[in-house]
mmCIF file of N, CA and C in Angstrom:
data_model
loop_
_atom_site.group_PDB
_atom_site.id
_atom_site.type_symbol
_atom_site.label_atom_id
_atom_site.label_comp_id
_atom_site.label_asym_id
_atom_site.label_seq_id
_atom_site.Cartn_x
_atom_site.Cartn_y
_atom_site.Cartn_z
ATOM 1 N N MET A 1 -34.337 29.605 -49.075
ATOM 2 C CA MET A 1 -35.678 30.295 -48.469
ATOM 3 C C MET A 1 -35.270 30.137 -46.928
ATOM 4 N N THR A 2 -35.832 31.452 -46.214
ATOM 5 C CA THR A 2 -35.484 31.279 -44.835
ATOM 6 C C THR A 2 -36.872 30.742 -44.314
ATOM 7 N N ASN A 3 -36.400 30.032 -43.016
ATOM 8 C CA ASN A 3 -37.738 29.765 -42.204
ATOM 9 C C ASN A 3 -38.984 30.661 -42.194
ATOM 10 N N VAL A 4 -38.740 31.856 -41.846
ATOM 11 C CA VAL A 4 -39.480 33.041 -41.713
ATOM 12 C C VAL A 4 -40.295 33.071 -43.001
ATOM 13 N N LEU A 5 -39.784 33.008 -44.372
ATOM 14 C CA LEU A 5 -40.419 33.300 -45.399
ATOM 15 C C LEU A 5 -41.315 31.993 -45.653
ATOM 16 N N VAL A 6 -40.599 30.884 -45.609
ATOM 17 C CA VAL A 6 -41.611 29.538 -45.779
ATOM 18 C C VAL A 6 -42.881 29.511 -44.881
ATOM 19 N N THR A 7 -42.629 29.785 -43.713
ATOM 20 C CA THR A 7 -43.469 29.689 -42.666
ATOM 21 C C THR A 7 -44.755 30.854 -42.852
ATOM 22 N N GLY A 8 -44.289 31.895 -43.480
ATOM 23 C CA GLY A 8 -45.345 32.969 -43.702
ATOM 24 C C GLY A 8 -45.980 32.575 -44.998
ATOM 25 N N MET A 9 -45.342 31.825 -45.987
ATOM 26 C CA MET A 9 -46.057 31.417 -47.260
ATOM 27 C C MET A 9 -47.171 30.086 -46.952
ATOM 28 N N LEU A 10 -46.858 29.311 -46.206
ATOM 29 C CA LEU A 10 -47.369 28.346 -46.176
ATOM 30 C C LEU A 10 -49.140 28.448 -45.893
ATOM 31 N N PRO A 11 -49.403 29.419 -44.948
ATOM 32 C CA PRO A 11 -50.729 29.530 -44.818
ATOM 33 C C PRO A 11 -51.509 30.182 -45.951
ATOM 34 N N VAL A 12 -50.880 30.476 -46.772
ATOM 35 C CA VAL A 12 -51.221 31.117 -48.122
ATOM 36 C C VAL A 12 -51.848 30.061 -49.031
ATOM 37 N N PHE A 13 -50.587 29.212 -49.349
ATOM 38 C CA PHE A 13 -50.916 27.785 -49.932
ATOM 39 C C PHE A 13 -52.271 27.135 -49.534
ATOM 40 N N GLY A 14 -52.628 27.159 -48.315
ATOM 41 C CA GLY A 14 -54.037 26.512 -47.931
ATOM 42 C C GLY A 14 -55.194 26.980 -48.172
ATOM 43 N N ARG A 15 -55.171 28.674 -48.343
ATOM 44 C CA ARG A 15 -56.408 28.926 -48.482
ATOM 45 C C ARG A 15 -56.391 30.004 -49.624
ATOM 46 N N SER A 16 -56.154 29.678 -50.689
ATOM 47 C CA SER A 16 -56.133 30.537 -51.890
ATOM 48 C C SER A 16 -57.611 30.601 -52.229
ATOM 49 N N LEU A 17 -57.538 31.991 -52.878
ATOM 50 C CA LEU A 17 -58.983 32.660 -52.820
ATOM 51 C C LEU A 17 -59.291 31.963 -54.240
ATOM 52 N N GLU A 18 -58.708 31.301 -55.136
ATOM 53 C CA GLU A 18 -59.118 30.730 -56.349
ATOM 54 C C GLU A 18 -59.645 29.399 -56.079
ATOM 55 N N PRO A 19 -61.014 29.063 -56.647
ATOM 56 C CA PRO A 19 -61.405 27.724 -56.622
ATOM 57 C C PRO A 19 -60.635 26.637 -57.090
ATOM 58 N N GLY A 20 -60.384 25.594 -56.772
ATOM 59 C CA GLY A 20 -59.700 24.454 -57.329
ATOM 60 C C GLY A 20 -58.055 24.408 -57.008
ATOM 61 N N PHE A 21 -57.534 25.520 -56.507
ATOM 62 C CA PHE A 21 -56.067 25.715 -56.031
ATOM 63 C C PHE A 21 -55.516 24.329 -55.641
ATOM 64 N N ASN A 22 -54.459 23.858 -55.855
ATOM 65 C CA ASN A 22 -53.548 22.653 -55.465
ATOM 66 C C ASN A 22 -52.253 22.865 -55.602
ATOM 67 N N VAL A 23 -51.541 22.874 -54.416
ATOM 68 C CA VAL A 23 -50.086 23.307 -54.507
ATOM 69 C C VAL A 23 -49.421 21.974 -55.446
ATOM 70 N N PHE A 24 -49.978 20.810 -55.582
ATOM 71 C CA PHE A 24 -49.373 19.820 -56.337
ATOM 72 C C PHE A 24 -49.323 20.269 -57.757
ATOM 73 N N ASP A 25 -50.343 20.851 -58.374
ATOM 74 C CA ASP A 25 -50.597 21.569 -59.593
ATOM 75 C C ASP A 25 -49.465 22.313 -59.751
ATOM 76 N N VAL A 26 -48.840 23.407 -59.033
ATOM 77 C CA VAL A 26 -47.997 24.093 -59.013
ATOM 78 C C VAL A 26 -46.596 23.807 -58.999
ATOM 79 N N MET A 27 -46.479 22.696 -58.158
ATOM 80 C CA MET A 27 -45.286 22.140 -58.177
ATOM 81 C C MET A 27 -44.952 20.902 -59.263
ATOM 82 N N HIS A 28 -45.876 20.930 -60.176
ATOM 83 C CA HIS A 28 -46.004 19.886 -61.337
ATOM 84 C C HIS A 28 -45.485 18.612 -60.709
ATOM 85 N N HIS A 29 -46.242 18.044 -59.743
ATOM 86 C CA HIS A 29 -45.733 16.910 -59.086
ATOM 87 C C HIS A 29 -46.587 15.986 -59.661
ATOM 88 N N GLY A 30 -47.908 15.845 -59.975
ATOM 89 C CA GLY A 30 -48.951 14.614 -60.186
ATOM 90 C C GLY A 30 -49.650 14.315 -59.130
ATOM 91 N N PHE A 31 -50.422 13.363 -59.439
ATOM 92 C CA PHE A 31 -51.542 12.878 -58.544
ATOM 93 C C PHE A 31 -51.501 11.569 -58.419
ATOM 94 N N HIS A 32 -50.670 10.986 -58.662
ATOM 95 C CA HIS A 32 -50.291 9.344 -58.605
ATOM 96 C C HIS A 32 -50.392 9.567 -57.228
ATOM 97 N N GLU A 33 -50.573 8.118 -56.467
ATOM 98 C CA GLU A 33 -50.979 7.836 -55.021
ATOM 99 C C GLU A 33 -49.462 7.775 -54.550
ATOM 100 N N LYS A 34 -48.469 7.131 -55.239
ATOM 101 C CA LYS A 34 -47.204 7.077 -54.681
ATOM 102 C C LYS A 34 -46.586 8.514 -54.573
ATOM 103 N N GLN A 35 -46.708 9.474 -55.527
ATOM 104 C CA GLN A 35 -46.026 10.805 -55.439
ATOM 105 C C GLN A 35 -46.798 11.202 -54.343
ATOM 106 N N ILE A 36 -47.743 11.365 -54.120
ATOM 107 C CA ILE A 36 -48.789 12.283 -52.912
ATOM 108 C C ILE A 36 -48.138 11.322 -51.679
ATOM 109 N N SER A 37 -47.894 10.159 -51.705
ATOM 110 C CA SER A 37 -47.502 9.670 -50.547
ATOM 111 C C SER A 37 -45.976 9.940 -50.076
ATOM 112 N N ASN A 38 -45.334 9.994 -51.161
ATOM 113 C CA ASN A 38 -44.039 10.568 -51.119
ATOM 114 C C ASN A 38 -43.808 12.014 -50.238
ATOM 115 N N VAL A 39 -44.552 12.570 -51.038
ATOM 116 C CA VAL A 39 -44.526 14.276 -50.508
ATOM 117 C C VAL A 39 -45.149 14.371 -48.841
ATOM 118 N N SER A 40 -46.102 13.626 -48.720
ATOM 119 C CA SER A 40 -46.763 13.441 -47.303
ATOM 120 C C SER A 40 -45.923 12.892 -46.320
ATOM 121 N N ARG A 41 -45.319 11.694 -46.856
ATOM 122 C CA ARG A 41 -44.391 11.306 -45.587
ATOM 123 C C ARG A 41 -43.284 12.157 -45.253
ATOM 124 N N TRP A 42 -42.627 12.979 -46.327
ATOM 125 C CA TRP A 42 -41.660 13.657 -46.090
ATOM 126 C C TRP A 42 -42.195 14.926 -45.282
ATOM 127 N N LEU A 43 -43.493 15.635 -45.602
ATOM 128 C CA LEU A 43 -43.919 16.538 -44.709
ATOM 129 C C LEU A 43 -44.259 16.340 -43.354
ATOM 130 N N LEU A 44 -44.500 14.969 -43.225
ATOM 131 C CA LEU A 44 -44.809 14.368 -41.791
ATOM 132 C C LEU A 44 -43.547 14.038 -40.990
ATOM 133 N N GLU A 45 -42.464 14.419 -41.430
ATOM 134 C CA GLU A 45 -41.070 13.860 -40.660
ATOM 135 C C GLU A 45 -40.952 15.120 -39.951
ATOM 136 N N ALA A 46 -40.888 15.121 -38.810
ATOM 137 C CA ALA A 46 -40.575 16.253 -37.962
ATOM 138 C C ALA A 46 -39.125 16.497 -37.882
ATOM 139 N N ASP A 47 -37.955 15.951 -38.620
ATOM 140 C CA ASP A 47 -36.667 16.326 -38.740
ATOM 141 C C ASP A 47 -36.431 16.454 -40.056
ATOM 142 N N GLY A 48 -37.460 16.411 -40.883
ATOM 143 C CA GLY A 48 -37.478 16.560 -42.643
ATOM 144 C C GLY A 48 -36.668 17.714 -42.830
ATOM 145 N N SER A 49 -36.131 17.399 -44.253
ATOM 146 C CA SER A 49 -35.166 18.820 -44.911
ATOM 147 C C SER A 49 -36.140 19.803 -45.097
ATOM 148 N N HIS A 50 -37.521 19.849 -44.744
ATOM 149 C CA HIS A 50 -38.382 20.960 -44.907
ATOM 150 C C HIS A 50 -37.904 21.768 -43.665
ATOM 151 N N ARG A 51 -37.435 21.659 -42.586
ATOM 152 C CA ARG A 51 -37.131 22.279 -41.368
ATOM 153 C C ARG A 51 -38.573 23.044 -41.048
ATOM 154 N N LEU A 52 -39.647 22.330 -40.976
ATOM 155 C CA LEU A 52 -41.070 22.619 -40.298
ATOM 156 C C LEU A 52 -41.201 22.062 -39.377
ATOM 157 N N GLY A 53 -40.322 21.224 -38.705
ATOM 158 C CA GLY A 53 -40.452 20.518 -37.733
ATOM 159 C C GLY A 53 -41.893 19.418 -37.513
ATOM 160 N N GLY A 54 -42.416 19.531 -36.688
ATOM 161 C CA GLY A 54 -43.695 18.702 -36.340
ATOM 162 C C GLY A 54 -44.949 19.352 -36.956
ATOM 163 N N THR A 55 -45.062 20.541 -37.550
ATOM 164 C CA THR A 55 -46.144 21.156 -38.027
ATOM 165 C C THR A 55 -47.056 20.301 -38.613
ATOM 166 N N PHE A 56 -46.722 19.690 -39.967
ATOM 167 C CA PHE A 56 -47.794 18.796 -40.738
ATOM 168 C C PHE A 56 -48.200 17.940 -39.888
ATOM 169 N N MET A 57 -47.424 17.027 -39.128
ATOM 170 C CA MET A 57 -47.891 15.913 -38.276
ATOM 171 C C MET A 57 -48.837 16.280 -37.195
ATOM 172 N N LYS A 58 -48.602 17.346 -36.463
ATOM 173 C CA LYS A 58 -49.634 18.249 -35.759
ATOM 174 C C LYS A 58 -51.202 18.529 -36.265
ATOM 175 N N ILE A 59 -50.893 19.039 -37.555
ATOM 176 C CA ILE A 59 -52.230 19.216 -38.344
ATOM 177 C C ILE A 59 -52.958 18.289 -38.696
ATOM 178 N N LEU A 60 -52.334 17.026 -38.942
ATOM 179 C CA LEU A 60 -53.361 16.105 -39.549
ATOM 180 C C LEU A 60 -53.586 15.149 -38.236
ATOM 181 N N ILE A 61 -53.078 15.132 -37.134
ATOM 182 C CA ILE A 61 -53.539 14.364 -36.159
ATOM 183 C C ILE A 61 -54.667 15.460 -35.313
ATOM 184 N N ASP A 62 -54.570 16.669 -35.311
ATOM 185 C CA ASP A 62 -55.438 17.329 -34.909
ATOM 186 C C ASP A 62 -56.683 16.989 -35.716
ATOM 187 N N GLU A 63 -56.663 17.099 -37.000
ATOM 188 C CA GLU A 63 -57.721 16.725 -37.713
ATOM 189 C C GLU A 63 -58.253 15.414 -37.740
ATOM 190 N N VAL A 64 -57.551 14.272 -37.420
ATOM 191 C CA VAL A 64 -58.215 12.913 -37.042
ATOM 192 C C VAL A 64 -58.785 13.309 -35.520
ATOM 193 N N ASN A 65 -58.139 13.751 -34.718
ATOM 194 C CA ASN A 65 -58.827 14.030 -33.201
ATOM 195 C C ASN A 65 -60.095 14.535 -33.557
ATOM 196 N N SER A 66 -60.188 15.650 -34.296
ATOM 197 C CA SER A 66 -61.564 16.291 -34.317
ATOM 198 C C SER A 66 -62.738 15.426 -35.047
ATOM 199 N N GLN A 67 -62.368 14.665 -35.873
ATOM 200 C CA GLN A 67 -63.315 13.567 -36.173
ATOM 201 C C GLN A 67 -63.654 12.364 -35.398
ATOM 202 N N LYS A 68 -62.800 12.110 -34.752
ATOM 203 C CA LYS A 68 -62.782 11.044 -33.707
ATOM 204 C C LYS A 68 -64.037 11.150 -32.791
ATOM 205 N N THR A 69 -64.683 9.889 -32.766
ATOM 206 C CA THR A 69 -65.587 9.919 -31.695
ATOM 207 C C THR A 69 -64.931 8.942 -30.425
ATOM 208 N N GLY A 70 -65.198 9.519 -29.268
ATOM 209 C CA GLY A 70 -64.957 8.484 -27.949
ATOM 210 C C GLY A 70 -63.330 8.334 -27.908
ATOM 211 N N GLY A 71 -62.792 7.916 -26.699
ATOM 212 C CA GLY A 71 -61.661 7.763 -26.526
ATOM 213 C C GLY A 71 -60.695 8.850 -26.269
ATOM 214 N N GLU A 72 -59.434 8.620 -25.933
ATOM 215 C CA GLU A 72 -58.682 9.660 -25.797
ATOM 216 C C GLU A 72 -58.278 10.217 -27.045
ATOM 217 N N PRO A 73 -57.691 11.465 -27.060
ATOM 218 C CA PRO A 73 -57.272 12.077 -28.316
ATOM 219 C C PRO A 73 -55.797 11.312 -28.769
ATOM 220 N N LEU A 74 -55.501 11.147 -29.961
ATOM 221 C CA LEU A 74 -54.088 10.828 -30.599
ATOM 222 C C LEU A 74 -53.264 11.563 -30.081
ATOM 223 N N PRO A 75 -52.054 11.470 -29.672
ATOM 224 C CA PRO A 75 -50.780 12.221 -29.232
ATOM 225 C C PRO A 75 -50.501 13.015 -30.787
ATOM 226 N N ASP A 76 -50.205 14.156 -30.698
ATOM 227 C CA ASP A 76 -49.665 14.789 -32.033
ATOM 228 C C ASP A 76 -48.287 14.672 -32.158
ATOM 229 N N SER A 77 -47.622 13.892 -31.670
ATOM 230 C CA SER A 77 -45.954 13.728 -32.046
ATOM 231 C C SER A 77 -45.463 12.339 -31.429
ATOM 232 N N GLY A 78 -44.384 12.233 -32.013
ATOM 233 C CA GLY A 78 -43.676 10.641 -31.544
ATOM 234 C C GLY A 78 -43.897 9.650 -32.425
ATOM 235 N N TYR A 79 -44.350 10.097 -33.671
ATOM 236 C CA TYR A 79 -44.706 8.941 -34.682
ATOM 237 C C TYR A 79 -43.658 8.946 -35.536
ATOM 238 N N TRP A 80 -43.199 7.585 -36.180
ATOM 239 C CA TRP A 80 -42.002 7.649 -37.317
ATOM 240 C C TRP A 80 -43.152 7.000 -38.611
ATOM 241 N N GLY A 81 -43.013 7.520 -39.796
ATOM 242 C CA GLY A 81 -43.752 7.387 -40.856
ATOM 243 C C GLY A 81 -43.141 6.206 -41.942
ATOM 244 N N ARG A 82 -44.116 5.442 -42.492
ATOM 245 C CA ARG A 82 -43.515 4.707 -43.578
ATOM 246 C C ARG A 82 -44.642 4.960 -44.791
ATOM 247 N N HIS A 83 -44.374 4.718 -45.943
ATOM 248 C CA HIS A 83 -45.283 4.682 -46.999
ATOM 249 C C HIS A 83 -45.042 3.261 -47.624
ATOM 250 N N GLU A 84 -46.463 3.010 -48.540
ATOM 251 C CA GLU A 84 -46.641 2.039 -49.173
ATOM 252 C C GLU A 84 -46.481 0.555 -48.624
ATOM 253 N N VAL A 85 -46.804 0.485 -47.279
ATOM 254 C CA VAL A 85 -46.842 -0.576 -46.399
ATOM 255 C C VAL A 85 -47.965 -1.577 -46.466
ATOM 256 N N ASN A 86 -47.501 -2.948 -46.590
ATOM 257 C CA ASN A 86 -48.516 -4.044 -46.530
ATOM 258 C C ASN A 86 -48.998 -4.286 -45.301
ATOM 259 N N THR A 87 -50.084 -4.124 -45.299
ATOM 260 C CA THR A 87 -50.941 -4.304 -44.011
ATOM 261 C C THR A 87 -51.752 -5.624 -43.819
ATOM 262 N N ALA A 88 -51.668 -6.313 -44.828
ATOM 263 C CA ALA A 88 -52.172 -7.673 -44.720
ATOM 264 C C ALA A 88 -51.817 -8.765 -43.836
ATOM 265 N N ALA A 89 -52.585 -9.279 -43.235
ATOM 266 C CA ALA A 89 -52.281 -10.262 -42.243
ATOM 267 C C ALA A 89 -51.608 -11.648 -42.974
ATOM 268 N N VAL A 90 -50.855 -12.401 -42.180
ATOM 269 C CA VAL A 90 -50.096 -13.439 -42.928
ATOM 270 C C VAL A 90 -51.187 -14.365 -43.683
ATOM 271 N N ASP A 91 -50.731 -14.880 -44.767
ATOM 272 C CA ASP A 91 -51.453 -15.645 -45.753
ATOM 273 C C ASP A 91 -52.611 -15.009 -46.365
ATOM 274 N N GLU A 92 -52.940 -13.602 -46.255
ATOM 275 C CA GLU A 92 -53.670 -12.810 -46.894
ATOM 276 C C GLU A 92 -53.212 -12.179 -48.076
ATOM 277 N N PRO A 93 -53.869 -11.651 -49.122
ATOM 278 C CA PRO A 93 -53.473 -11.010 -50.305
ATOM 279 C C PRO A 93 -53.198 -9.647 -49.755
ATOM 280 N N THR A 94 -52.175 -9.059 -50.434
ATOM 281 C CA THR A 94 -51.447 -8.152 -50.188
ATOM 282 C C THR A 94 -52.233 -6.820 -50.151
ATOM 283 N N ASP A 95 -52.459 -5.829 -49.239
ATOM 284 C CA ASP A 95 -53.370 -5.134 -49.023
ATOM 285 C C ASP A 95 -52.196 -3.385 -48.748
ATOM 286 N N ILE A 96 -52.109 -2.551 -49.593
ATOM 287 C CA ILE A 96 -51.169 -1.582 -49.425
ATOM 288 C C ILE A 96 -51.543 -0.407 -49.069
ATOM 289 N N ALA A 97 -51.255 -0.018 -47.921
ATOM 290 C CA ALA A 97 -51.579 1.276 -47.258
ATOM 291 C C ALA A 97 -50.608 2.380 -47.761
ATOM 292 N N ASP A 98 -51.193 3.689 -48.213
ATOM 293 C CA ASP A 98 -50.528 4.615 -48.506
ATOM 294 C C ASP A 98 -49.346 5.479 -47.439
ATOM 295 N N LEU A 99 -49.947 5.701 -46.440
ATOM 296 C CA LEU A 99 -49.151 5.832 -45.236
ATOM 297 C C LEU A 99 -49.232 5.294 -43.790
ATOM 298 N N VAL A 100 -48.503 4.670 -42.993
ATOM 299 C CA VAL A 100 -48.529 4.249 -41.901
ATOM 300 C C VAL A 100 -47.610 4.978 -40.943
ATOM 301 N N LEU A 101 -48.088 5.663 -40.010
ATOM 302 C CA LEU A 101 -47.671 6.323 -38.850
ATOM 303 C C LEU A 101 -47.761 5.606 -37.659
ATOM 304 N N GLU A 102 -46.266 5.536 -36.979
ATOM 305 C CA GLU A 102 -46.559 4.541 -35.548
ATOM 306 C C GLU A 102 -45.991 5.339 -34.398
ATOM 307 N N SER A 103 -46.252 5.105 -33.534
ATOM 308 C CA SER A 103 -45.652 5.461 -32.227
ATOM 309 C C SER A 103 -45.725 4.001 -31.379
ATOM 310 N N ASP A 104 -45.147 3.882 -30.131
ATOM 311 C CA ASP A 104 -45.257 2.762 -29.147
ATOM 312 C C ASP A 104 -46.494 2.305 -28.993
ATOM 313 N N ALA A 105 -47.598 3.376 -29.006
ATOM 314 C CA ALA A 105 -48.949 3.089 -28.590
ATOM 315 C C ALA A 105 -50.146 3.299 -29.617
ATOM 316 N N THR A 106 -49.853 3.710 -30.766
ATOM 317 C CA THR A 106 -50.806 4.241 -31.825
ATOM 318 C C THR A 106 -50.442 3.992 -33.106
ATOM 319 N N VAL A 107 -51.033 3.851 -34.127
ATOM 320 C CA VAL A 107 -50.913 3.527 -35.361
ATOM 321 C C VAL A 107 -51.716 4.098 -36.413
ATOM 322 N N PRO A 108 -51.856 5.354 -36.689
ATOM 323 C CA PRO A 108 -52.572 5.865 -37.651
ATOM 324 C C PRO A 108 -52.146 5.273 -39.053
ATOM 325 N N VAL A 109 -53.417 4.805 -39.762
ATOM 326 C CA VAL A 109 -53.067 4.410 -41.243
ATOM 327 C C VAL A 109 -53.893 5.207 -42.178
ATOM 328 N N VAL A 110 -53.195 5.557 -43.064
ATOM 329 C CA VAL A 110 -53.818 6.846 -44.115
ATOM 330 C C VAL A 110 -54.155 5.859 -45.327
ATOM 331 N N GLU A 111 -55.078 6.151 -45.729
ATOM 332 C CA GLU A 111 -55.289 5.590 -47.550
ATOM 333 C C GLU A 111 -55.665 7.058 -48.180
ATOM 334 N N ASN A 112 -55.049 7.323 -49.345
ATOM 335 C CA ASN A 112 -54.838 8.538 -50.006
ATOM 336 C C ASN A 112 -56.527 8.784 -50.774
ATOM 337 N N TYR A 113 -56.941 7.617 -51.081
ATOM 338 C CA TYR A 113 -58.205 7.725 -51.676
ATOM 339 C C TYR A 113 -59.432 7.490 -50.897
ATOM 340 N N PHE A 114 -60.494 8.352 -51.207
ATOM 341 C CA PHE A 114 -61.797 8.315 -50.342
ATOM 342 C C PHE A 114 -62.236 6.860 -50.419
ATOM 343 N N THR A 115 -62.382 6.450 -51.613
ATOM 344 C CA THR A 115 -62.906 4.852 -51.919
ATOM 345 C C THR A 115 -61.627 4.079 -52.286
ATOM 346 N N SER A 116 -61.978 2.904 -52.447
ATOM 347 C CA SER A 116 -60.888 1.921 -53.064
ATOM 348 C C SER A 116 -60.863 2.241 -54.572
ATOM 349 N N ASP A 117 -59.384 2.019 -54.857
ATOM 350 C CA ASP A 117 -59.142 2.145 -56.590
ATOM 351 C C ASP A 117 -59.121 0.909 -57.139
ATOM 352 N N GLY A 118 -59.817 -0.201 -56.423
ATOM 353 C CA GLY A 118 -59.721 -1.287 -57.426
ATOM 354 C C GLY A 118 -58.437 -2.248 -56.872
ATOM 355 N N HIS A 119 -57.747 -1.919 -55.892
ATOM 356 C CA HIS A 119 -56.684 -2.512 -55.653
ATOM 357 C C HIS A 119 -56.718 -3.262 -53.927
ATOM 358 N N ALA A 120 -58.005 -3.404 -53.768
ATOM 359 C CA ALA A 120 -58.234 -4.284 -52.438
ATOM 360 C C ALA A 120 -58.004 -3.716 -51.228
ATOM 361 N N HIS A 121 -58.163 -2.286 -51.141
ATOM 362 C CA HIS A 121 -57.783 -1.713 -49.889
ATOM 363 C C HIS A 121 -59.032 -1.933 -49.064
ATOM 364 N N SER A 122 -58.516 -2.427 -47.739
ATOM 365 C CA SER A 122 -59.473 -2.568 -46.813
ATOM 366 C C SER A 122 -59.474 -1.957 -45.655
ATOM 367 N N TYR A 123 -60.569 -1.034 -45.230
ATOM 368 C CA TYR A 123 -60.555 -0.300 -43.886
ATOM 369 C C TYR A 123 -60.498 -1.352 -42.887
ATOM 370 N N ASP A 124 -61.044 -2.580 -42.620
ATOM 371 C CA ASP A 124 -61.084 -3.257 -41.882
ATOM 372 C C ASP A 124 -59.625 -3.845 -41.455
ATOM 373 N N GLY A 125 -58.736 -4.259 -42.707
ATOM 374 C CA GLY A 125 -57.531 -4.635 -42.828
ATOM 375 C C GLY A 125 -56.634 -3.610 -42.100
ATOM 376 N N TYR A 126 -56.713 -2.436 -42.356
ATOM 377 C CA TYR A 126 -56.083 -1.425 -42.096
ATOM 378 C C TYR A 126 -56.141 -1.185 -40.833
ATOM 379 N N LEU A 127 -57.337 -1.199 -40.104
ATOM 380 C CA LEU A 127 -57.824 -1.177 -38.640
ATOM 381 C C LEU A 127 -57.124 -2.322 -37.912
ATOM 382 N N ALA A 128 -57.119 -3.458 -38.298
ATOM 383 C CA ALA A 128 -56.381 -4.638 -37.581
ATOM 384 C C ALA A 128 -55.081 -4.626 -37.687
ATOM 385 N N TYR A 129 -54.347 -4.155 -38.830
ATOM 386 C CA TYR A 129 -53.005 -3.892 -38.603
ATOM 387 C C TYR A 129 -52.390 -2.747 -37.563
ATOM 388 N N GLY A 130 -53.448 -1.827 -37.474
ATOM 389 C CA GLY A 130 -53.078 -0.641 -36.379
ATOM 390 C C GLY A 130 -53.270 -1.285 -34.930
ATOM 391 N N LEU A 131 -54.372 -2.252 -34.992
ATOM 392 C CA LEU A 131 -54.625 -2.675 -33.638
ATOM 393 C C LEU A 131 -53.697 -3.786 -33.010
ATOM 394 N N ARG A 132 -52.764 -3.934 -33.889
ATOM 395 C CA ARG A 132 -51.827 -5.080 -33.105
ATOM 396 C C ARG A 132 -51.749 -4.967 -31.636
ATOM 397 N N PRO A 133 -51.415 -6.101 -31.269
ATOM 398 C CA PRO A 133 -51.296 -6.026 -29.717
ATOM 399 C C PRO A 133 -50.318 -4.649 -29.045
ATOM 400 N N THR A 134 -51.250 -4.254 -28.064
ATOM 401 C CA THR A 134 -50.946 -3.072 -27.008
ATOM 402 C C THR A 134 -50.748 -1.682 -27.954
ATOM 403 N N ARG A 135 -51.622 -1.659 -29.208
ATOM 404 C CA ARG A 135 -51.751 -0.290 -29.866
ATOM 405 C C ARG A 135 -53.079 0.024 -29.972
ATOM 406 N N ARG A 136 -53.211 1.339 -30.448
ATOM 407 C CA ARG A 136 -54.895 1.522 -30.926
ATOM 408 C C ARG A 136 -54.417 2.421 -32.209
ATOM 409 N N ALA A 137 -55.747 2.322 -33.077
ATOM 410 C CA ALA A 137 -55.674 2.796 -34.275
ATOM 411 C C ALA A 137 -56.527 3.699 -34.557
#
């Protein structure tokens, strides 16, 4: 597929007229957290093989900035991403975040589930991980 074709099709994926449309259903990819994290991390790579540059990172960071109260907006580029990252402090039980985006100054930490799925996900732990010295989360 050419970039023009893919770029033209992407907006359609995001606004189907059918209720309950989900591009992961079409891909038969599944709903397991790790699968979603893998696809998300790939889409967030500006130099990913999808050849869409930083489009998805910009969309995510724009959404974060629209929900954020106070402070400077987060930059919408310059991050490198990892998935399934242990964010727990030393001597604490494992606490896996689905996605961690890092730059020299900012660390957004993403959990795919709105609420904990019973695996000890901790908002406070994610925040502490992101706020390590000289960074904001």
